[in-house]
PDB file of C-alpha atoms and ligand atoms in Angstrom:
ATOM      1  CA  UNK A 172      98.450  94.224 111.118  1.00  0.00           C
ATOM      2  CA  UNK A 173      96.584  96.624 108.723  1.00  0.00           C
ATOM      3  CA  UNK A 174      98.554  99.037 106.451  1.00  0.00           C
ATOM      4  CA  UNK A 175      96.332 101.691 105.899  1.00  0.00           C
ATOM      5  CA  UNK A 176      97.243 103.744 102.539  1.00  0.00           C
ATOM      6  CA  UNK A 177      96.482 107.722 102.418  1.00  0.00           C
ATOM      7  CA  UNK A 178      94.284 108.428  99.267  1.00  0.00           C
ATOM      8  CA  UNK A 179      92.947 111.826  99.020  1.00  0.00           C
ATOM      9  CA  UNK A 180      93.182 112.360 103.026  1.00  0.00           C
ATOM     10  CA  UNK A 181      91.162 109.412 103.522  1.00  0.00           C
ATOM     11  CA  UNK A 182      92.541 106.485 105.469  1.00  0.00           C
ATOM     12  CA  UNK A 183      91.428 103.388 103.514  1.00  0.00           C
ATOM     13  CA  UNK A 184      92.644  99.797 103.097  1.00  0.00           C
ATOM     14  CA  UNK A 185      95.196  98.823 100.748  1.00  0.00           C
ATOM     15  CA  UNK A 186      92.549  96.399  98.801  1.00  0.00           C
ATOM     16  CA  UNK A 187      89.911  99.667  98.690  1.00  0.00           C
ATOM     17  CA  UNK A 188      92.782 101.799  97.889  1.00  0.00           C
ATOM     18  CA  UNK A 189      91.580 102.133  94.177  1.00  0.00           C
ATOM     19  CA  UNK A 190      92.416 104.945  91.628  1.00  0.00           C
ATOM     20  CA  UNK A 191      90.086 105.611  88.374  1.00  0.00           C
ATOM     21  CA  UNK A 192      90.893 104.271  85.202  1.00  0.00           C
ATOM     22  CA  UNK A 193      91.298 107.487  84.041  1.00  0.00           C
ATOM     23  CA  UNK A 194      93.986 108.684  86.331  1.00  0.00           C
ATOM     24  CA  UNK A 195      96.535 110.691  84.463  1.00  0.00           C
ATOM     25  CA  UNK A 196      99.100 108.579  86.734  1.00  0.00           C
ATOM     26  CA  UNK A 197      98.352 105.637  84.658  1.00  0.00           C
ATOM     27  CA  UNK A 198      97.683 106.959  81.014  1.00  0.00           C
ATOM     28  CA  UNK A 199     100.640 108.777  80.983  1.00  0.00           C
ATOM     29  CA  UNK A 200     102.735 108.809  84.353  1.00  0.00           C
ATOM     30  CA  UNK A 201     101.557 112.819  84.790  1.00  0.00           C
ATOM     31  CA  UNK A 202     102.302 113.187  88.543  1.00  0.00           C
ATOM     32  CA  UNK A 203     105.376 113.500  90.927  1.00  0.00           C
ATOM     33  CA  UNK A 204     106.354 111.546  93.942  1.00  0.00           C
ATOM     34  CA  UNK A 205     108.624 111.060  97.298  1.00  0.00           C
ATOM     35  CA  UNK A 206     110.375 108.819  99.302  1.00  0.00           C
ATOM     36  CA  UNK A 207     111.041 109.778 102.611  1.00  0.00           C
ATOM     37  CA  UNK A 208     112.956 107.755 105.286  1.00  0.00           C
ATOM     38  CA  UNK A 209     111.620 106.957 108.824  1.00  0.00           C
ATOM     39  CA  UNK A 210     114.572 105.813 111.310  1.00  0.00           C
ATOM     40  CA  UNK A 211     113.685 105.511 115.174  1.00  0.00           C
ATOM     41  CA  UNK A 212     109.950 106.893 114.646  1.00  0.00           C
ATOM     42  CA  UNK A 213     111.790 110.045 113.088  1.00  0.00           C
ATOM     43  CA  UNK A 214     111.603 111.140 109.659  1.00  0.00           C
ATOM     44  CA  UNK A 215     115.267 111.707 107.921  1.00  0.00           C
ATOM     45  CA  UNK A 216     115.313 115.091 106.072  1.00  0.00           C
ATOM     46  CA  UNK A 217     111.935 115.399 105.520  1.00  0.00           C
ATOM     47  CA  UNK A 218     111.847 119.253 104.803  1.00  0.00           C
ATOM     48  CA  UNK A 219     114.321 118.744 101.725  1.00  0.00           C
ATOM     49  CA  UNK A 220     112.067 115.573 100.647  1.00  0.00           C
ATOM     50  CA  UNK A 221     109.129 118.036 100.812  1.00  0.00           C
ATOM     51  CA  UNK A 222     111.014 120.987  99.098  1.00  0.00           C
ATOM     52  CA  UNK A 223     111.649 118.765  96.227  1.00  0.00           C
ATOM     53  CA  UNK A 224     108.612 117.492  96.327  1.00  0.00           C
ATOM     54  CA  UNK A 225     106.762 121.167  95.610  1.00  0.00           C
ATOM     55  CA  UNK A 226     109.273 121.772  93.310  1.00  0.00           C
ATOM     56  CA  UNK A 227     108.711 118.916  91.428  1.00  0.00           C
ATOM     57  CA  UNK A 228     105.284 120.014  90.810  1.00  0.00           C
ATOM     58  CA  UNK A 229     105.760 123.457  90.316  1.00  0.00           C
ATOM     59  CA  UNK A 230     107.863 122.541  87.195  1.00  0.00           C
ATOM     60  CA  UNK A 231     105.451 120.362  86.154  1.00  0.00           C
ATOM     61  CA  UNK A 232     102.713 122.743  86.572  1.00  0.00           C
ATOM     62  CA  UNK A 233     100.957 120.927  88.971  1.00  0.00           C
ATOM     63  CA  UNK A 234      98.340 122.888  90.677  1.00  0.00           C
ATOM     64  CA  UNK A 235      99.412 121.462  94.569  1.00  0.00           C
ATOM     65  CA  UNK A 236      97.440 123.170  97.132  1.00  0.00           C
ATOM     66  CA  UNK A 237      99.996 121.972  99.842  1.00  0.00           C
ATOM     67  CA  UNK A 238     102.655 123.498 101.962  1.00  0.00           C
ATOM     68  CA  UNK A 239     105.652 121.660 104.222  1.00  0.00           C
ATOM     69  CA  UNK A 240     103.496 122.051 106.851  1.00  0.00           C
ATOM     70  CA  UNK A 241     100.331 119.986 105.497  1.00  0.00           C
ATOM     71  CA  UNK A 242     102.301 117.563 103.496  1.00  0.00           C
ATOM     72  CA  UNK A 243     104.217 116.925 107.265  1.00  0.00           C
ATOM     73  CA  UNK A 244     100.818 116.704 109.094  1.00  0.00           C
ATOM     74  CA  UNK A 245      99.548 114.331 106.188  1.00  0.00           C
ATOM     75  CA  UNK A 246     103.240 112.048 106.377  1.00  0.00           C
ATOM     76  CA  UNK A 247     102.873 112.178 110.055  1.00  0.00           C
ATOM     77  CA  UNK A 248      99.177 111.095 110.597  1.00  0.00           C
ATOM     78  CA  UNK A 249      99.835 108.252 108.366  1.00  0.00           C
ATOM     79  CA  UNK A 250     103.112 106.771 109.803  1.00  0.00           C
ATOM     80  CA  UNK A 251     101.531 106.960 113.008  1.00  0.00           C
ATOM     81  CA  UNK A 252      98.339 104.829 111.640  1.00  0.00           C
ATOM     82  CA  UNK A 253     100.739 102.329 110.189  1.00  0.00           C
ATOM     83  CA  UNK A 254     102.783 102.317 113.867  1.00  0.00           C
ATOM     84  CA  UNK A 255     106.288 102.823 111.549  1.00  0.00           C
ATOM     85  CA  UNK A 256     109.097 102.357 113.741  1.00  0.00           C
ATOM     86  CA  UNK A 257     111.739 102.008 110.823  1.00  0.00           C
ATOM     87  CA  UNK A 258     110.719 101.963 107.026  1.00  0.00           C
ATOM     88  CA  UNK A 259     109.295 104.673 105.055  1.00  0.00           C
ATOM     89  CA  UNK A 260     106.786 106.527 103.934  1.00  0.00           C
ATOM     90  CA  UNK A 261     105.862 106.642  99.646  1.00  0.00           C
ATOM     91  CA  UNK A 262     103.860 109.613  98.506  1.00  0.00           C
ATOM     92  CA  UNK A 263     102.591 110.604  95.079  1.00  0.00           C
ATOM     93  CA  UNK A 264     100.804 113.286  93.332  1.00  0.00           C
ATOM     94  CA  UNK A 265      99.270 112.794  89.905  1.00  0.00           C
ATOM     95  CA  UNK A 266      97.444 115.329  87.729  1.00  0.00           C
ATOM     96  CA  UNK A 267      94.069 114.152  88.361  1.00  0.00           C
ATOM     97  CA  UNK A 268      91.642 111.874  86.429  1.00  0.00           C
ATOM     98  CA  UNK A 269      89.692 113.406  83.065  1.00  0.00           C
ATOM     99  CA  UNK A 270      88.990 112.304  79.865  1.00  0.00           C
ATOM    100  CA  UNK A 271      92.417 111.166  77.868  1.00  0.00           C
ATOM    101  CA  UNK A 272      93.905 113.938  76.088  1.00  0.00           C
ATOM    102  CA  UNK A 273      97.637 114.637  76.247  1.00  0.00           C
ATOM    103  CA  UNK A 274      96.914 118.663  77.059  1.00  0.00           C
ATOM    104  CA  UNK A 275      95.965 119.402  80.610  1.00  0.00           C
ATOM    105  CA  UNK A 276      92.607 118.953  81.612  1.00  0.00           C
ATOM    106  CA  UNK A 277      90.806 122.186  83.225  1.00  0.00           C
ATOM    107  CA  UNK A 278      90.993 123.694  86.448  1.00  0.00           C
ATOM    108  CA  UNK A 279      88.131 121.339  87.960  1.00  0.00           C
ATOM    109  CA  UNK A 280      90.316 118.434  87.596  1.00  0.00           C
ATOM    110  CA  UNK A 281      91.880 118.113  91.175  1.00  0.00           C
ATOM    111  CA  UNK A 282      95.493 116.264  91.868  1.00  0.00           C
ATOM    112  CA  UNK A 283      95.052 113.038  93.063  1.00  0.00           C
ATOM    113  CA  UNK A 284      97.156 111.996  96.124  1.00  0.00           C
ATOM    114  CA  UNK A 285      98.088 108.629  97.258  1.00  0.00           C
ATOM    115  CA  UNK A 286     100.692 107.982 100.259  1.00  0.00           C
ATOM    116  CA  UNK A 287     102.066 104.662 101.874  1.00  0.00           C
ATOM    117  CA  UNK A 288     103.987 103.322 104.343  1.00  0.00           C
ATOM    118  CA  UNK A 289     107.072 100.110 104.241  1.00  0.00           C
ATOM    119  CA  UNK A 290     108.597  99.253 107.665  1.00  0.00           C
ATOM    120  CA  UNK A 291     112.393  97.337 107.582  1.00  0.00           C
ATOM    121  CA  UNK A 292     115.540  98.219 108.326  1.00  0.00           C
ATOM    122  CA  UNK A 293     118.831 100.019 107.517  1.00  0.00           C
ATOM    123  CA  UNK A 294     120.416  97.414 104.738  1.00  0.00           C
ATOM    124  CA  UNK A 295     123.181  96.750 107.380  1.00  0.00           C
ATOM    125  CA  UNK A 296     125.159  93.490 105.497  1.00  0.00           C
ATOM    126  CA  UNK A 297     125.498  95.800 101.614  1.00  0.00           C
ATOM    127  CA  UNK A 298     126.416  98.548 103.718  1.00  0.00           C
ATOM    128  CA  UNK A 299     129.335  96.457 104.958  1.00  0.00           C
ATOM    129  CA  UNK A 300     130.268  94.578 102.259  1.00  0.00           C
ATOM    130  CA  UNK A 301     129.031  96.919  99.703  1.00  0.00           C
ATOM    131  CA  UNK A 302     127.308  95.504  96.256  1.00  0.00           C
ATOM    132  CA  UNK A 303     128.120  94.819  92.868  1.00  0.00           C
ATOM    133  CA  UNK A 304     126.639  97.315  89.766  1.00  0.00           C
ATOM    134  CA  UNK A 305     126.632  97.730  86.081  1.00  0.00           C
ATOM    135  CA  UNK A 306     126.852 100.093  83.333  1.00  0.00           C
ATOM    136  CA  UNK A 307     124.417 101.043  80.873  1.00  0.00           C
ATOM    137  CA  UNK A 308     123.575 103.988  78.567  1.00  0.00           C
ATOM    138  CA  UNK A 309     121.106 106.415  80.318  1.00  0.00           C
ATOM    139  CA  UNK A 310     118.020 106.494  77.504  1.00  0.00           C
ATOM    140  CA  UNK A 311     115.818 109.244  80.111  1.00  0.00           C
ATOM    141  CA  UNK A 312     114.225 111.818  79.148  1.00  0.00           C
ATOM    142  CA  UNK A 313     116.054 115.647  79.635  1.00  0.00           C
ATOM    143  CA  UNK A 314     114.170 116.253  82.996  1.00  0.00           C
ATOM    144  CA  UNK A 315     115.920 113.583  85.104  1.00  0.00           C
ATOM    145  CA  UNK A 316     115.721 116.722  88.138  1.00  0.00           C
ATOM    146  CA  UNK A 317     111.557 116.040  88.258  1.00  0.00           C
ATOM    147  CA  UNK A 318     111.292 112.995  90.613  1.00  0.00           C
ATOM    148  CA  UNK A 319     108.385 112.027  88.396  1.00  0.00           C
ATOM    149  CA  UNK A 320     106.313 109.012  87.654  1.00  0.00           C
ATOM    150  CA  UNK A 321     107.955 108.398  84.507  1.00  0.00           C
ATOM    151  CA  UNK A 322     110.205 106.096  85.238  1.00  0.00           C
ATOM    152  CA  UNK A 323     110.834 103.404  82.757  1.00  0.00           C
ATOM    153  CA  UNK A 324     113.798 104.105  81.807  1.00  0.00           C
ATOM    154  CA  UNK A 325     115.213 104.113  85.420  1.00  0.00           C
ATOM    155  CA  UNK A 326     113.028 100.865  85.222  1.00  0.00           C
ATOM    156  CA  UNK A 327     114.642  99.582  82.318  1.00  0.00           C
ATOM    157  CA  UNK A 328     118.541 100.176  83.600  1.00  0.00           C
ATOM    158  CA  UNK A 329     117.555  98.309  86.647  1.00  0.00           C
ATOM    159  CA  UNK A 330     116.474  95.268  85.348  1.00  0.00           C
ATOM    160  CA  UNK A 331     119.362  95.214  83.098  1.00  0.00           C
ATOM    161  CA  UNK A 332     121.438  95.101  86.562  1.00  0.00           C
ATOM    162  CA  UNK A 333     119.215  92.067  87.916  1.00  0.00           C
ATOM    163  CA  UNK A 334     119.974  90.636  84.872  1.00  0.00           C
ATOM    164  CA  UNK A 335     123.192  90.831  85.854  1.00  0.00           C
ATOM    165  CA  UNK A 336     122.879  89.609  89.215  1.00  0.00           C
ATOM    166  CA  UNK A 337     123.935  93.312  90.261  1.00  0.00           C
ATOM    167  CA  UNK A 338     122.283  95.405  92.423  1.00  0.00           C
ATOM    168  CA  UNK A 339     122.344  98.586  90.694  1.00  0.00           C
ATOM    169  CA  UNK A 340     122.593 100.157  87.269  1.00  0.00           C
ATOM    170  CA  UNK A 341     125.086 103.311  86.669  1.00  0.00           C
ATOM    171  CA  UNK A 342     124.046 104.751  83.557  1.00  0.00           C
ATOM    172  CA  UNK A 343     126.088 107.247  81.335  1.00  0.00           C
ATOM    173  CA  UNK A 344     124.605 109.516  78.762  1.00  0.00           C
ATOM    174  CA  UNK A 345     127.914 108.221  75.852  1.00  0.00           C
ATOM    175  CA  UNK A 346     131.182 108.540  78.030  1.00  0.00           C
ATOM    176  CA  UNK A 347     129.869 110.544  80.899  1.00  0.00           C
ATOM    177  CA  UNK A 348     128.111 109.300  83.510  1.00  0.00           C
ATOM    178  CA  UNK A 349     124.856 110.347  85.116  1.00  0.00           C
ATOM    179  CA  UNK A 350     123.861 108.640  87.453  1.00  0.00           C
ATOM    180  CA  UNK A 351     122.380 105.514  88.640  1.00  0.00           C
ATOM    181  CA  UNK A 352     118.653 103.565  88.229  1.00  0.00           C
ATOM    182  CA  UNK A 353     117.604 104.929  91.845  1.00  0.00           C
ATOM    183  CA  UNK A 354     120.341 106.553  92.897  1.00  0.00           C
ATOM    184  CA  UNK A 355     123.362 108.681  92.579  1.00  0.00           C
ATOM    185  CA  UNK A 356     127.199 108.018  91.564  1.00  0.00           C
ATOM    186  CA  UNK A 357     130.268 108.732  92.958  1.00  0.00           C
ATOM    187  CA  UNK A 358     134.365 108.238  91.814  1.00  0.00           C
ATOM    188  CA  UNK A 359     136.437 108.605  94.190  1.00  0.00           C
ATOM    189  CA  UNK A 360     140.248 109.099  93.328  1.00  0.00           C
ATOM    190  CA  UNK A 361     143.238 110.150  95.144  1.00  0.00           C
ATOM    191  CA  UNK A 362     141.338 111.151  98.194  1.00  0.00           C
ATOM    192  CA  UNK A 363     138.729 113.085  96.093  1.00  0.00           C
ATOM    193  CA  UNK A 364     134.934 112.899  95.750  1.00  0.00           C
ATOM    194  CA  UNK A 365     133.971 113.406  92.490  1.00  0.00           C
ATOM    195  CA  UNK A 366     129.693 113.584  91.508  1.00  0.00           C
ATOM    196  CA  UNK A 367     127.676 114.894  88.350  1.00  0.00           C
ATOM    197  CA  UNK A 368     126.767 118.434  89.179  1.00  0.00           C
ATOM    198  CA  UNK A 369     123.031 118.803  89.612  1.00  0.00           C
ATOM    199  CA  UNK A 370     121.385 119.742  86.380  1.00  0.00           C
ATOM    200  CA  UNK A 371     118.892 118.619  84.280  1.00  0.00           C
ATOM    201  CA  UNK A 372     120.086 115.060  83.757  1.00  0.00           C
ATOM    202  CA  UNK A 373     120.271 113.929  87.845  1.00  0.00           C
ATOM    203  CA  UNK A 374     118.449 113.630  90.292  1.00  0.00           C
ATOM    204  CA  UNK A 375     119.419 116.394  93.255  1.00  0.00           C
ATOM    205  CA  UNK A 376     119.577 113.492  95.878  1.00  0.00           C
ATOM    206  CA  UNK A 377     118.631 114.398  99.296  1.00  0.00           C
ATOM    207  CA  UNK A 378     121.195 111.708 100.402  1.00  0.00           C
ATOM    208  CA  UNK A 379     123.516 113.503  97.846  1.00  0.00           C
ATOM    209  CA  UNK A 380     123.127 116.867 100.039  1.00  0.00           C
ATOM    210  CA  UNK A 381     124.097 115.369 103.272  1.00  0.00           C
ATOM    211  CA  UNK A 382     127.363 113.570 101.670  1.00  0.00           C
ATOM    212  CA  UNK A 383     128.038 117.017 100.551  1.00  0.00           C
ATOM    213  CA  UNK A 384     127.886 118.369 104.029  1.00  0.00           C
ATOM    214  CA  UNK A 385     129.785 115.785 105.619  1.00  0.00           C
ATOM    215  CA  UNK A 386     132.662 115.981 102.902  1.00  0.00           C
ATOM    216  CA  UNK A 387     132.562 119.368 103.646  1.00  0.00           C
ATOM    217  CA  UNK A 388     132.809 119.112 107.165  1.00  0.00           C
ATOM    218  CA  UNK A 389     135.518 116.587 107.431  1.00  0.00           C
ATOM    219  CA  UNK A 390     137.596 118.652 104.674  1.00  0.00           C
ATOM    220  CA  UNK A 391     137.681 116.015 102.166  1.00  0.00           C
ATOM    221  CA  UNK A 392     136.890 117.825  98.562  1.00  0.00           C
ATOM    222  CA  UNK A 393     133.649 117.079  97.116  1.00  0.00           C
ATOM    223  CA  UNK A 394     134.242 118.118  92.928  1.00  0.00           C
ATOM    224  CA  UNK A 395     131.193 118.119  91.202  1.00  0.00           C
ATOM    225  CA  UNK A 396     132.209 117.662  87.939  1.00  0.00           C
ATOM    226  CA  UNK A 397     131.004 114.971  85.213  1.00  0.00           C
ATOM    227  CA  UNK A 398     133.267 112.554  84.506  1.00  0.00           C
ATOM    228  CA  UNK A 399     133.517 109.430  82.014  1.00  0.00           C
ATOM    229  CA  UNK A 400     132.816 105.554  82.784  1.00  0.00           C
ATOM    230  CA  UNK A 401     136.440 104.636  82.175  1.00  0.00           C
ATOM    231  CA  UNK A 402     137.313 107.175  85.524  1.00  0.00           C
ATOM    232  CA  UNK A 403     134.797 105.467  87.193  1.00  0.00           C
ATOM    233  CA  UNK A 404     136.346 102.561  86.136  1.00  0.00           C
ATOM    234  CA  UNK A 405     139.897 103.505  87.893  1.00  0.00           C
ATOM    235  CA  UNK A 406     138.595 104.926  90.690  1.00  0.00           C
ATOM    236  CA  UNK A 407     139.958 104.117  93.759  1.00  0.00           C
ATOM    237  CA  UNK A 408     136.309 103.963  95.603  1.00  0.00           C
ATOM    238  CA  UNK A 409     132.573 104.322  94.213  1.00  0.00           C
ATOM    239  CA  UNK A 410     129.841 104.831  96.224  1.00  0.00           C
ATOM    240  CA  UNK A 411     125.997 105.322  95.289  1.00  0.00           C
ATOM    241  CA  UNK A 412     123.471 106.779  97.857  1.00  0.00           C
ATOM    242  CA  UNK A 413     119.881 106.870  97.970  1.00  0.00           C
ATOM    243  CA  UNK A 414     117.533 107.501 100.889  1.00  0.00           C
ATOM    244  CA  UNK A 415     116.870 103.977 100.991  1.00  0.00           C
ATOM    245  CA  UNK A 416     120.673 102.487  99.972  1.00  0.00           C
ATOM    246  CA  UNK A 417     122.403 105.679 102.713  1.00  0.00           C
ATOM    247  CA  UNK A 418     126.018 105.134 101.903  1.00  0.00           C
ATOM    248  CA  UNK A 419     126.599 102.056  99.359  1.00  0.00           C
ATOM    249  CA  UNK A 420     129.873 101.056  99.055  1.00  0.00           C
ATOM    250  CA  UNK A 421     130.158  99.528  95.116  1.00  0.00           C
ATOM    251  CA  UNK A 422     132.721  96.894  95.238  1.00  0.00           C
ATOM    252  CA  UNK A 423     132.273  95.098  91.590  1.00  0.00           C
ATOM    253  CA  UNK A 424     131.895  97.536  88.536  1.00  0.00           C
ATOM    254  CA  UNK A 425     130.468  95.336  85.050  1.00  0.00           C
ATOM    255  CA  UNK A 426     132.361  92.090  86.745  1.00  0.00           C
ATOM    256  CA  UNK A 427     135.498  94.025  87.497  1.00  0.00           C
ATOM    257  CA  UNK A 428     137.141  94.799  90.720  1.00  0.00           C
ATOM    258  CA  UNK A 429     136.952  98.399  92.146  1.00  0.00           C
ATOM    259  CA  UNK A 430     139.766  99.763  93.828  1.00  0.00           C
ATOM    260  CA  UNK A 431     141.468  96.296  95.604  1.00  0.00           C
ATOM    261  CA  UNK A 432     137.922  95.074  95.704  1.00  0.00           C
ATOM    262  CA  UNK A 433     137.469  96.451  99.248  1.00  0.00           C
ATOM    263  CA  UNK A 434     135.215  98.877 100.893  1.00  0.00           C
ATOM    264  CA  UNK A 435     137.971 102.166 100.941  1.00  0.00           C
ATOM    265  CA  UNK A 436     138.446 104.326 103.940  1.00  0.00           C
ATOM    266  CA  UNK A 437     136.556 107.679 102.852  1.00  0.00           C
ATOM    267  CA  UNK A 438     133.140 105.005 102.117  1.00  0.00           C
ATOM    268  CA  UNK A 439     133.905 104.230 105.423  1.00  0.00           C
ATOM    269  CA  UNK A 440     134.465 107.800 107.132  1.00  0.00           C
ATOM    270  CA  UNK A 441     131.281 109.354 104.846  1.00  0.00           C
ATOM    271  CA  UNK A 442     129.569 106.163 106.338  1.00  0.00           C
ATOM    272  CA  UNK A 443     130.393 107.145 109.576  1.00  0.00           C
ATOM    273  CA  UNK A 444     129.362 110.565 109.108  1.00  0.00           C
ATOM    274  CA  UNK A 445     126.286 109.098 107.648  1.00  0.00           C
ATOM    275  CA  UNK A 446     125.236 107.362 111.250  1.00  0.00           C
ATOM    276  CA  UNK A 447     125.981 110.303 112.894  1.00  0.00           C
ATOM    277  CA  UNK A 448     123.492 112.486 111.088  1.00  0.00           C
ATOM    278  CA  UNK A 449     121.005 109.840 111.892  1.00  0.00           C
ATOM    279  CA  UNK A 450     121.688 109.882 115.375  1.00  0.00           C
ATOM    280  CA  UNK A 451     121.277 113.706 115.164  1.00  0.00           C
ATOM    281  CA  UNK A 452     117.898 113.398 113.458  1.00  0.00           C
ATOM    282  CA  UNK A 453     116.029 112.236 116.632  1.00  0.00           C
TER     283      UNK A 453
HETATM  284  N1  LIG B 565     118.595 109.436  91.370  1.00  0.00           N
HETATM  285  C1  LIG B 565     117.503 108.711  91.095  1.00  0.00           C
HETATM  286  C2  LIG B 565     117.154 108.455  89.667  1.00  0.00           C
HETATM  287  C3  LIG B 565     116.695 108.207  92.131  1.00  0.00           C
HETATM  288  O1  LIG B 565     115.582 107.497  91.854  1.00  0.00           O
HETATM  289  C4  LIG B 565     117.079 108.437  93.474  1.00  0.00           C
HETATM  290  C5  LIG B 565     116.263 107.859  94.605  1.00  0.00           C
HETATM  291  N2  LIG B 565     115.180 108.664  94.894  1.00  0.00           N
HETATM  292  C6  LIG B 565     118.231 109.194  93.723  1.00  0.00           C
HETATM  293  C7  LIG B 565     118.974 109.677  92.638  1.00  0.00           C
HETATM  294  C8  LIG B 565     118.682 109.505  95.123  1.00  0.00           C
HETATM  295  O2  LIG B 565     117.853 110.493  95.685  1.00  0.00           O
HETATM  296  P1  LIG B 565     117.610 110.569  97.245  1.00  0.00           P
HETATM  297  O3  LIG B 565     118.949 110.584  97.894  1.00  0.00           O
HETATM  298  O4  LIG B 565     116.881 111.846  97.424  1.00  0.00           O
HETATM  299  O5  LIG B 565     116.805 109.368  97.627  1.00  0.00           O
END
C-alpha cells in the first residue's frame, strides 16, 4: 500500500518526498509542527491541534497563509489518500529554504509544508498496565509552549529513558518538575490532580485540556500548581498523557514503586472518561 506524504499540497511518494538542502528545517530546526490523532476515521480534537498549531507560528513569526479551515481540508485530503482508519496524521511547517543566515530570509521565501500519515492502534496493554519512567533535568530552551522543531533536548531526555529501559523521561527544571520528553506530568495525592500550570516551560497539551475537562466534570480537583520531584515521588498516582500515550498510567518512577505499584482508581476513572470522549468524537 502506498503512503503518500503532503509536500507543498502536492501528493508525492515518500521516496520523492525530498526537501532542499537549504531548508531552514534542517539548518536550524526554524519551523513548527502537529500531531493529530485519527480514531475510527475521525480526527480527535483537531481544532485545538490546529489552534496551536497557528499559534505556534504566529509566535514564531511565521508568515502561515492558512486558516482551520484549509489546514482541515489539507489533513483531511491526505488521511483519506492514505485510507487511515486509526493512526495519525504528522504535519510541519518550516520557514522556507534561502541562503544560511541565522536572520530571516525576505518575504519571497515561502514556508515549506510537509504532512504524513501512521496507521496503529490505541496502546491498549501500557494503558492497562501502565509503564515505567525516569527523571532527568529539563536542559530546553525557555519556549517549551512553541511545539517546534527544536527538539533535542526532548530528544536527549528520551533516550536517557531507553537507556533505562523506561518508556518515558519526566524532566524537572532543579526540584520542580516540568514535564515529560513528549508528554505531560501529573501527581496525584490524596484524591488530587496536581499539573505544571501552562507557561513558558510546558507544553499546553491538547490531551492535557481534555483531562482538565473530565476532572472537572467528575468533581475531582485539578491544581495546577508546580511541584517538586520528591512529591512526585510520594504521590499516590502519576499519569502522563500525550495524544499518542491518551491516559498513561506510570507505575515505576527511577526503579521505584509508585503508589502500591498499581494502576490507582482516578488513572482509571480519567481513563474512563478518556474513552468516552472518544466515543463522542465520531
Ligand atoms: N509536552 C511535550 C514536550 C510533547 O512533545 C507533547 C506531545 N505532543 C505533549 C506535552 C503532550 O501534548 P498533546 O497532548 O497535545 O499531544
Amino acid at each position: 500500500m502506498t503512503n503518500k506524504v503532503l509536500l507543498n499540497g502536492r501528493f508525492v511518494e515518500e521516496q520523492e518526498a525530498l526537501v532542499p538542502y537549504n531548508d531552514r528545517g534542517y539548518n536550524f530546526g526554524d519551523g513548527i509542527y502537529e500531531y493529530i490523532r485519527i480514531y475510527d476515521g475521525h480526527f480527535f480534537t483537531l481544532q485545538e491541534h490546529f489552534e496551536r498549531f497557528l499559534r505556534s507560528a504566529s509566535e514564531l513569526n511565521i508568515d502561515l497563509d492558512e486558516t482551520i479551515e484549509s489546514l482541515t481540508e489539507k489533513a483531511e485530503a491526505l488521511v483519506k489518500e492514505n485510507n487511515v482508519e486509526n493512526g495519525g496524521v504528522y504535519m510541519q511547517v518550516t520557514r522556507g529554504a534561502a541562503p544560511r543566515d541565522h536572520a530571516f530570509p525576505g518575504p519571497d521565501v515561502k514556508p515549506q509544508m510537509m504532512a504524513f500519515t501512521r496507521s496503529y492502534g490505541r496502546p491498549l496493554e501500557a494503558l492497562e498496565n501502565g509503564i515505567n519512567a525516569v527523571t532527568v533535568e529539563d536542559i530546553r530552551w525557555l519556549r517549551c509552549d512553541i511545539k517546534s522543531l527544536n527538539l533535542l533536548g526532548n530528544v536527549l531526555s528520551k533516550e536517557y529513558a531507553v537507556k533505562y529501559n523506561a518508556s518515558e523521561a519526566i524532566q524537572h527544571r532543579g526540584e520542580t518538575v516540568t514535564e515529560g520528553a513528549s508528554s505531560n506530568v501529573y501527581a496525584i495525592k490524596d484524591g488530587v490532580i496536581y499539573t505544571h500550570p501552562t507557561d513558558n516551560f510546558i507544553l499546553n497539551g491538547i490531551t492535557r485540556k481534555v483531562i482538565k475537562r473530565i476532572a472537572n466534570e467528575q468533581n475531582i480537583p485539578f491544581k495546577e500548581e508546580t511541584f517538586t520531584v520528591d512529591f512526585l515521588k510520594q504521590a499516590d498516582e502519576v499519569i502522563v498523557s500525550s495524544t499518542s500515550v491518551e491516559v498513561m498510567p506510570v507505575i515505576k518512577l527511577d526503579g521505584e514503586a509508585v503508589g502500591n505499584g498499581q494502576v490507582g482508581p482516578i488513572t482509571r476513572l480519567l481513563q474512563k472518561g478518556f474513552e468516552q470522549k472518544i466515543n463522542e468524537s465520531h
